[in-house]
Short mmCIF file of C-alpha atoms in Angstrom, two decimals:
data_model
loop_
_atom_site.label_atom_id
_atom_site.label_comp_id
_atom_site.label_asym_id
_atom_site.label_seq_id
_atom_site.Cartn_x
_atom_site.Cartn_y
_atom_site.Cartn_z
CA MET A 28 66.28 -52.44 66.19
CA ASP A 29 67.04 -49.81 63.51
CA GLU A 30 64.42 -48.90 60.95
CA PRO A 31 65.05 -50.18 57.41
CA ILE A 32 66.76 -47.69 55.10
CA VAL A 33 65.06 -46.69 51.84
CA ASP A 34 66.85 -45.27 48.84
CA ALA A 35 64.75 -42.12 48.57
CA VAL A 36 61.84 -40.27 50.14
CA VAL A 37 59.98 -37.92 47.82
CA VAL A 38 58.16 -35.21 49.79
CA GLY A 39 55.10 -33.99 47.88
CA GLY A 40 52.83 -35.92 45.53
CA GLY A 41 52.08 -33.34 42.85
CA PRO A 42 53.23 -33.77 39.23
CA ALA A 43 56.94 -33.26 40.08
CA GLY A 44 57.02 -35.54 43.11
CA ALA A 45 54.85 -38.28 41.60
CA THR A 46 56.97 -38.31 38.45
CA ALA A 47 60.23 -38.48 40.42
CA ALA A 48 58.86 -41.35 42.53
CA THR A 49 57.62 -43.23 39.46
CA ASP A 50 60.91 -42.93 37.59
CA LEU A 51 63.06 -43.86 40.60
CA ALA A 52 60.90 -46.91 41.27
CA ARG A 53 61.19 -47.95 37.63
CA LEU A 54 64.97 -47.67 38.01
CA GLY A 55 64.78 -50.28 40.75
CA ARG A 56 65.04 -47.95 43.74
CA ARG A 57 63.13 -48.38 46.98
CA VAL A 58 61.07 -45.17 47.17
CA VAL A 59 58.60 -43.67 49.63
CA LEU A 60 56.20 -41.00 48.35
CA LEU A 61 55.15 -38.83 51.30
CA ASP A 62 52.14 -36.62 50.60
CA ARG A 63 49.49 -34.68 52.49
CA ALA A 64 45.93 -35.81 51.87
CA GLY A 65 43.41 -33.60 50.08
CA ARG A 66 45.69 -30.82 48.80
CA ILE A 67 44.80 -29.44 45.34
CA LYS A 68 46.98 -26.70 43.88
CA PRO A 69 45.30 -23.77 42.10
CA CYS A 70 46.06 -24.28 38.44
CA GLY A 71 44.52 -23.54 35.08
CA GLY A 72 45.25 -27.16 34.17
CA ALA A 73 46.71 -26.74 30.66
CA ILE A 74 49.05 -29.47 29.41
CA PRO A 75 50.76 -29.33 25.99
CA PRO A 76 51.03 -32.23 23.53
CA ARG A 77 54.72 -32.66 24.47
CA LEU A 78 53.69 -33.57 28.03
CA ILE A 79 50.97 -35.95 26.85
CA ARG A 80 53.52 -37.73 24.64
CA ASP A 81 56.52 -37.78 26.96
CA PHE A 82 54.61 -38.87 30.06
CA ALA A 83 51.99 -41.15 28.46
CA ILE A 84 48.90 -39.31 29.71
CA PRO A 85 45.71 -41.17 28.74
CA ASP A 86 42.95 -39.35 26.90
CA GLU A 87 40.38 -40.03 29.63
CA LEU A 88 42.22 -37.64 31.98
CA LEU A 89 41.57 -34.71 29.65
CA VAL A 90 38.47 -32.77 30.71
CA ALA A 91 38.66 -30.46 27.68
CA LYS A 92 40.62 -29.97 24.47
CA ILE A 93 41.51 -26.37 23.67
CA ARG A 94 41.60 -25.24 20.03
CA SER A 95 42.22 -21.51 20.55
CA ALA A 96 43.12 -18.79 23.05
CA ARG A 97 41.52 -15.36 23.32
CA MET A 98 43.71 -12.51 24.59
CA VAL A 99 41.73 -9.60 26.05
CA SER A 100 43.33 -6.15 26.37
CA PRO A 101 42.68 -3.43 28.99
CA ARG A 102 40.25 -1.81 26.53
CA ASP A 103 38.43 -5.15 26.10
CA ARG A 104 39.85 -5.66 22.63
CA ALA A 105 39.97 -9.39 21.95
CA VAL A 106 42.53 -11.20 19.81
CA ASP A 107 41.89 -14.86 18.96
CA MET A 108 44.85 -17.18 18.52
CA PRO A 109 43.78 -20.50 16.94
CA VAL A 110 45.97 -23.48 17.78
CA GLY A 111 45.89 -24.87 14.26
CA GLU A 112 46.86 -28.52 14.16
CA GLY A 113 46.32 -30.43 17.40
CA PHE A 114 45.03 -29.17 20.74
CA VAL A 115 46.03 -28.20 24.27
CA GLY A 116 44.74 -30.64 26.89
CA MET A 117 43.03 -29.50 30.09
CA VAL A 118 43.10 -31.48 33.32
CA ASP A 119 41.53 -31.10 36.74
CA ARG A 120 44.39 -31.22 39.22
CA GLY A 121 42.51 -33.31 41.79
CA PRO A 122 41.99 -36.45 39.63
CA PHE A 123 45.12 -35.78 37.55
CA ASP A 124 47.51 -35.64 40.51
CA GLU A 125 45.91 -38.68 42.12
CA TRP A 126 46.32 -40.66 38.89
CA LEU A 127 50.02 -39.77 38.88
CA ARG A 128 50.38 -40.93 42.49
CA VAL A 129 48.62 -44.20 41.70
CA ARG A 130 51.00 -44.70 38.77
CA ALA A 131 53.94 -44.18 41.14
CA ALA A 132 52.53 -46.86 43.46
CA LEU A 133 52.02 -49.26 40.56
CA ALA A 134 55.65 -48.68 39.58
CA GLY A 135 56.72 -49.79 43.08
CA ALA A 136 56.80 -46.61 45.19
CA GLU A 137 55.32 -46.88 48.68
CA ARG A 138 52.69 -44.22 49.36
CA VAL A 139 52.62 -42.71 52.84
CA THR A 140 50.15 -40.04 53.96
CA GLY A 141 51.71 -37.48 56.24
CA THR A 142 53.18 -34.01 56.70
CA TYR A 143 56.93 -33.43 56.56
CA LEU A 144 58.45 -32.05 59.77
CA ARG A 145 62.27 -32.04 59.61
CA LEU A 146 65.47 -33.95 58.88
CA THR A 147 68.01 -35.11 61.46
CA ARG A 148 71.43 -36.61 60.93
CA ALA A 149 73.89 -38.65 62.92
CA GLY A 150 77.30 -38.63 61.24
CA ASP A 151 77.69 -39.25 57.52
CA GLY A 152 75.15 -42.05 57.22
CA PRO A 153 71.54 -42.00 56.08
CA VAL A 154 69.34 -39.07 57.06
CA THR A 155 66.24 -39.50 59.25
CA LEU A 156 63.08 -37.85 57.95
CA HIS A 157 60.47 -36.99 60.59
CA TYR A 158 56.82 -36.56 59.60
CA ARG A 159 53.35 -36.31 61.12
CA ASP A 160 51.32 -39.35 60.08
CA ALA A 161 47.61 -39.53 59.30
CA ALA A 162 46.80 -40.27 62.96
CA GLY A 163 48.68 -37.17 64.12
CA ASP A 164 51.63 -39.06 65.57
CA GLU A 165 55.26 -38.34 64.75
CA ALA A 166 56.91 -41.03 62.64
CA ARG A 167 60.25 -41.33 60.87
CA ILE A 168 61.94 -42.90 57.87
CA ARG A 169 65.66 -43.44 57.31
CA THR A 170 66.76 -42.68 53.77
CA ARG A 171 69.80 -42.02 51.62
CA LEU A 172 68.14 -39.25 49.59
CA VAL A 173 65.33 -36.72 50.06
CA ILE A 174 63.65 -35.11 47.05
CA GLY A 175 61.67 -32.02 48.04
CA ALA A 176 58.70 -31.52 45.72
CA ASP A 177 56.56 -29.78 48.33
CA GLY A 178 55.72 -26.54 46.55
CA ALA A 179 56.95 -22.98 46.42
CA ASN A 180 56.86 -22.73 50.25
CA SER A 181 58.84 -25.97 50.48
CA ALA A 182 59.63 -26.88 54.09
CA VAL A 183 62.41 -29.12 52.79
CA GLY A 184 63.87 -26.23 50.81
CA ARG A 185 63.63 -23.72 53.66
CA GLN A 186 65.47 -26.08 56.00
CA GLU A 187 68.06 -27.57 53.67
CA VAL A 188 68.81 -25.37 50.64
CA PRO A 189 69.91 -21.80 51.48
CA ALA A 190 69.07 -20.57 47.97
CA HIS A 191 65.39 -21.18 48.72
CA ALA A 192 65.28 -18.19 51.10
CA ARG A 193 65.78 -15.88 48.10
CA MET A 194 62.90 -17.29 46.05
CA ARG A 195 60.65 -14.59 44.52
CA GLN A 196 56.98 -15.47 44.20
CA VAL A 197 53.66 -14.45 42.72
CA PHE A 198 50.46 -15.53 44.47
CA ALA A 199 47.79 -17.28 42.40
CA TYR A 200 44.12 -17.74 43.25
CA HIS A 201 41.29 -19.38 41.35
CA GLU A 202 37.73 -20.56 41.76
CA ILE A 203 36.36 -23.71 40.19
CA VAL A 204 32.92 -22.71 38.95
CA ARG A 205 30.02 -24.66 37.49
CA ALA A 206 28.67 -22.24 34.92
CA HIS A 207 25.02 -21.17 35.10
CA PRO A 208 22.97 -22.45 32.13
CA SER A 209 22.47 -18.85 30.97
CA ALA A 210 26.24 -18.22 30.68
CA ALA A 211 27.79 -18.27 27.21
CA VAL A 212 30.96 -20.37 27.59
CA GLU A 213 33.21 -21.53 24.76
CA ALA A 214 34.23 -25.09 25.68
CA THR A 215 37.32 -25.20 23.45
CA ARG A 216 38.79 -21.73 24.12
CA CYS A 217 40.96 -20.32 26.93
CA ASP A 218 40.44 -16.64 27.72
CA VAL A 219 43.39 -14.62 29.08
CA TYR A 220 42.87 -11.09 30.44
CA TYR A 221 45.73 -8.60 30.43
CA GLN A 222 44.05 -5.89 32.48
CA GLY A 223 45.51 -4.00 35.41
CA VAL A 224 42.21 -4.07 37.29
CA LEU A 225 42.36 -7.88 37.26
CA SER A 226 46.13 -8.16 37.83
CA PRO A 227 48.63 -5.28 38.02
CA ASP A 228 51.62 -7.46 37.09
CA PHE A 229 50.39 -10.83 35.77
CA TYR A 230 47.11 -11.85 34.08
CA ALA A 231 43.67 -13.31 34.80
CA TRP A 232 42.10 -16.31 33.09
CA ILE A 233 38.99 -18.34 32.35
CA PHE A 234 39.87 -21.90 31.37
CA PRO A 235 37.19 -24.53 30.54
CA HIS A 236 37.30 -27.83 32.43
CA GLY A 237 34.43 -29.72 30.88
CA ASP A 238 31.39 -29.02 33.07
CA THR A 239 33.34 -26.51 35.21
CA LEU A 240 35.66 -23.52 34.69
CA SER A 241 38.87 -22.38 36.34
CA ILE A 242 38.55 -18.61 36.88
CA GLY A 243 41.65 -17.08 38.42
CA THR A 244 44.34 -14.45 38.61
CA GLY A 245 47.77 -13.84 40.13
CA SER A 246 49.92 -11.01 41.41
CA ALA A 247 53.08 -10.35 43.37
CA ARG A 248 51.75 -6.99 44.58
CA LYS A 249 51.01 -6.98 48.30
CA GLY A 250 47.55 -5.75 49.18
CA PHE A 251 46.01 -6.52 45.79
CA SER A 252 42.77 -8.48 46.30
CA LEU A 253 42.94 -11.57 44.13
CA ARG A 254 39.53 -12.74 45.31
CA GLY A 255 38.05 -9.33 44.52
CA ALA A 256 39.58 -9.44 41.03
CA VAL A 257 38.11 -12.87 40.35
CA GLY A 258 34.74 -11.56 41.53
CA ARG A 259 35.01 -8.65 39.09
CA LEU A 260 35.94 -11.00 36.24
CA ARG A 261 33.01 -13.31 37.00
CA ALA A 262 30.63 -10.35 37.09
CA ALA A 263 31.95 -8.92 33.81
CA THR A 264 31.63 -12.24 31.98
CA GLY A 265 28.22 -13.35 33.26
CA LEU A 266 29.68 -16.06 35.49
CA ALA A 267 28.77 -14.56 38.87
CA ARG A 268 25.66 -16.75 39.10
CA GLY A 269 27.57 -19.98 38.62
CA GLU A 270 28.05 -22.39 41.52
CA THR A 271 31.48 -22.10 43.17
CA VAL A 272 32.71 -25.67 43.60
CA ARG A 273 35.94 -24.80 45.43
CA ARG A 274 38.47 -22.01 45.99
CA GLU A 275 42.25 -22.46 46.03
CA GLY A 276 45.29 -20.24 46.41
CA ALA A 277 49.04 -20.79 46.49
CA PRO A 278 52.35 -19.03 45.73
CA LEU A 279 54.13 -19.61 42.43
CA PRO A 280 57.89 -19.08 42.00
CA LEU A 281 59.12 -16.54 39.47
CA LYS A 282 62.57 -17.93 38.73
CA PRO A 283 64.54 -21.21 39.09
CA LEU A 284 66.72 -21.28 42.21
CA SER A 285 70.45 -20.71 41.91
CA ARG A 286 70.90 -24.16 43.41
CA PHE A 287 68.52 -27.14 43.65
CA ASP A 288 70.47 -29.32 46.12
CA ASN A 289 72.23 -29.03 49.48
CA GLY A 290 75.46 -30.67 48.28
CA ARG A 291 74.81 -33.69 50.44
CA ASP A 292 71.54 -35.64 50.29
CA VAL A 293 68.64 -33.29 49.42
CA LEU A 294 67.42 -32.25 45.97
CA LEU A 295 64.50 -29.92 45.16
CA THR A 296 62.27 -30.09 42.10
CA GLY A 297 59.02 -28.67 40.74
CA ASP A 298 57.76 -25.46 42.35
CA ALA A 299 60.16 -26.06 45.25
CA ALA A 300 63.02 -25.46 42.79
CA GLY A 301 61.31 -22.58 41.00
CA LEU A 302 60.33 -24.51 37.86
CA VAL A 303 57.43 -22.32 36.72
CA ALA A 304 57.58 -20.37 33.47
CA PRO A 305 57.65 -16.57 33.85
CA ALA A 306 54.95 -14.54 32.06
CA SER A 307 52.67 -17.57 31.58
CA GLY A 308 52.86 -19.24 35.00
CA GLU A 309 52.87 -22.63 33.25
CA GLY A 310 54.10 -25.29 35.62
CA ILE A 311 52.78 -28.82 34.99
CA TYR A 312 55.09 -29.71 32.11
CA TYR A 313 58.13 -28.15 33.78
CA ALA A 314 57.27 -29.88 37.07
CA MET A 315 57.10 -33.30 35.44
CA PHE A 316 60.22 -32.72 33.36
CA GLY A 317 62.02 -31.51 36.49
CA GLY A 318 60.78 -34.55 38.42
CA ARG A 319 62.22 -36.82 35.75
CA LEU A 320 65.57 -35.02 35.90
CA ALA A 321 65.54 -35.24 39.72
CA ALA A 322 64.97 -38.99 39.50
CA GLU A 323 67.87 -39.42 37.08
CA ALA A 324 70.20 -37.23 39.16
CA GLY A 325 69.10 -39.04 42.32
CA HIS A 326 69.75 -42.42 40.72
CA ALA A 327 73.24 -41.29 39.71
CA PHE A 328 73.90 -40.09 43.27
CA LEU A 329 72.65 -43.35 44.78
CA THR A 330 74.81 -45.34 42.34
CA THR A 331 78.05 -43.41 42.81
CA GLY A 332 77.66 -41.94 46.31
CA ASN A 333 78.92 -38.63 44.90
CA PRO A 334 76.70 -35.66 45.93
CA ARG A 335 77.92 -33.67 42.92
CA ALA A 336 75.66 -35.89 40.80
CA LEU A 337 72.65 -34.07 42.27
CA GLY A 338 73.73 -30.88 40.49
CA GLN A 339 73.02 -32.37 37.08
CA ALA A 340 69.25 -31.85 37.60
CA ARG A 341 69.61 -28.06 37.53
CA ARG A 342 72.23 -28.05 34.74
CA ARG A 343 70.09 -30.19 32.48
CA PHE A 344 66.91 -28.22 33.17
CA LEU A 345 68.55 -24.89 32.33
CA LYS A 346 70.19 -26.35 29.23
CA ALA A 347 66.76 -27.43 27.98
CA HIS A 348 64.64 -24.47 29.08
CA GLY A 349 66.82 -21.72 30.55
CA ARG A 350 66.76 -19.62 27.39
CA VAL A 351 62.96 -19.81 27.12
CA PHE A 352 62.62 -18.80 30.78
CA TRP A 353 64.96 -15.84 30.20
CA ILE A 354 62.92 -14.65 27.22
CA LEU A 355 59.63 -15.01 29.09
CA ARG A 356 61.00 -13.17 32.13
CA LEU A 357 62.16 -10.34 29.86
CA MET A 358 58.78 -10.26 28.13
CA GLN A 359 56.94 -10.05 31.45
CA GLY A 360 59.23 -7.28 32.68
CA VAL A 361 58.66 -5.24 29.51
CA TRP A 362 54.99 -5.74 28.64
CA TYR A 363 53.20 -6.35 31.97
CA ARG A 364 54.20 -3.06 33.62
CA ASN A 365 51.08 -1.00 32.86
CA ASP A 366 47.88 -1.04 30.83
CA ALA A 367 49.32 1.02 27.98
CA LEU A 368 51.99 -1.62 27.39
CA ARG A 369 49.53 -4.45 27.93
CA GLU A 370 47.31 -2.93 25.23
CA ARG A 371 50.24 -3.02 22.81
CA PHE A 372 51.20 -6.55 23.86
CA VAL A 373 47.73 -7.87 23.02
CA SER A 374 47.88 -5.98 19.73
CA ILE A 375 51.12 -7.76 18.84
CA CYS A 376 49.34 -11.09 19.39
CA ARG A 377 47.31 -10.41 16.22
CA ASP A 378 50.44 -10.96 14.17
CA PRO A 379 50.50 -14.33 12.33
CA ASP A 380 54.25 -14.72 13.00
CA VAL A 381 53.71 -14.21 16.73
CA GLN A 382 50.85 -16.70 16.79
CA SER A 383 52.72 -19.34 14.82
CA LEU A 384 55.95 -19.15 16.83
CA THR A 385 54.10 -18.91 20.16
CA TRP A 386 52.07 -22.06 19.55
CA ASP A 387 55.04 -23.95 18.08
CA ALA A 388 57.15 -23.17 21.15
CA TYR A 389 54.34 -23.92 23.62
CA MET A 390 53.17 -27.18 22.05
CA ASN A 391 56.66 -28.66 21.61
CA LYS A 392 58.55 -26.92 24.44
CA GLU A 393 61.35 -25.88 22.12
CA LEU A 394 62.39 -22.56 20.59
CA VAL A 395 61.61 -22.52 16.88
CA ARG A 396 64.97 -22.01 15.18
CA ALA A 397 63.92 -22.73 11.60
CA LYS A 398 62.16 -19.38 11.01
CA PRO A 399 64.79 -16.62 11.30
CA ALA A 400 62.83 -14.23 9.10
CA ALA A 401 59.79 -14.52 11.38
CA HIS A 402 61.95 -13.91 14.44
CA ALA A 403 63.38 -10.78 12.82
CA ARG A 404 59.94 -9.46 11.91
CA ILE A 405 58.71 -9.97 15.48
CA PHE A 406 61.78 -8.21 16.86
CA PHE A 407 61.17 -5.08 14.81
CA LYS A 408 57.43 -5.14 15.51
CA ASP A 409 58.18 -5.33 19.24
CA LEU A 410 60.48 -2.32 18.93
CA ALA A 411 57.83 -0.38 17.01
CA HIS A 412 55.26 -0.96 19.75
CA LEU A 413 57.70 -0.44 22.62
CA PHE A 414 58.77 2.97 21.30
CA ARG A 415 55.20 3.80 20.22
CA TRP A 416 56.08 4.21 16.57
CA VAL A 417 52.78 2.53 15.74
CA SER A 418 49.30 2.65 17.26
CA PRO A 419 48.01 -0.39 19.20
#
């Protein structure tokens, strides 16, 4: 007897996959959410107000509320950037991701614990997804659609979407630390370090998580010791004596893929599709927004049977955020190249126009178009620092 056919299998239960499963289930689709047990992605855990609003995140999931950011230059010059109105929420990815998966189940998605293996096809009908179940046995599900939300090293993407082979990545590593009582920690401030000794091409961070901290860094440079850099940062900030609760590392994509789908029955989203902001590495909002778009494109595909409907996920994402990603990629390419430029970049962050436009864009996930004079001033200030017409 043939196995029953489900509408969609979502591979990966992080923010992108859980959101896609939730939205598809709410659209009346029969959905399976396939996820490995116990995986927690390294992540600073920052979520903007736009995410909290759009995805109805309850206040009890927030382990901290950030009111300012401190940017630290190679020469240890610090620039504080107060948020102003509102706050940036902080979450711990373990409980946060599990809450999202539970919400998907409450919406009607079936949760299955297992590890994706491969897809097989017989003719033009449904695809068969093979996975390793919790007992270690091989099992399978027949489905009309597969959504790959299984991270930057997506097995679904590697097997099904040729564009995935060209994905460029940065590797991120962090340690969750319970601060020693003697450590001076600001519970409502994120610290960001633009120092080559801590990252030659990205940045390092200390983000408060209530009674713990996320202390991490990232780099695309082979041979650079991320763990050593975090150790140096902990030593320099008096956090070396704190208890290390856990360590996590994972690759992050640097650019959205040129194609998210295979033109047939597979669609990628989240990190698997490259939906992480350049320069900042921010991914939770873009993962959840991408998961929502994947659900809507998948629903259109399941309704019409036309694989071209899957392409709308990428088109809509780039329409909403492609320009911001381009600007951030340009900014990273210009200012993160060496410590002299990083020193000037942090200096620019003192500017009230920079602070205002940065927070407005981050909090609302939209470019601020109503302040052309401020944009012009920032442009000329950037040129002055880039050509060294002014001192940092």
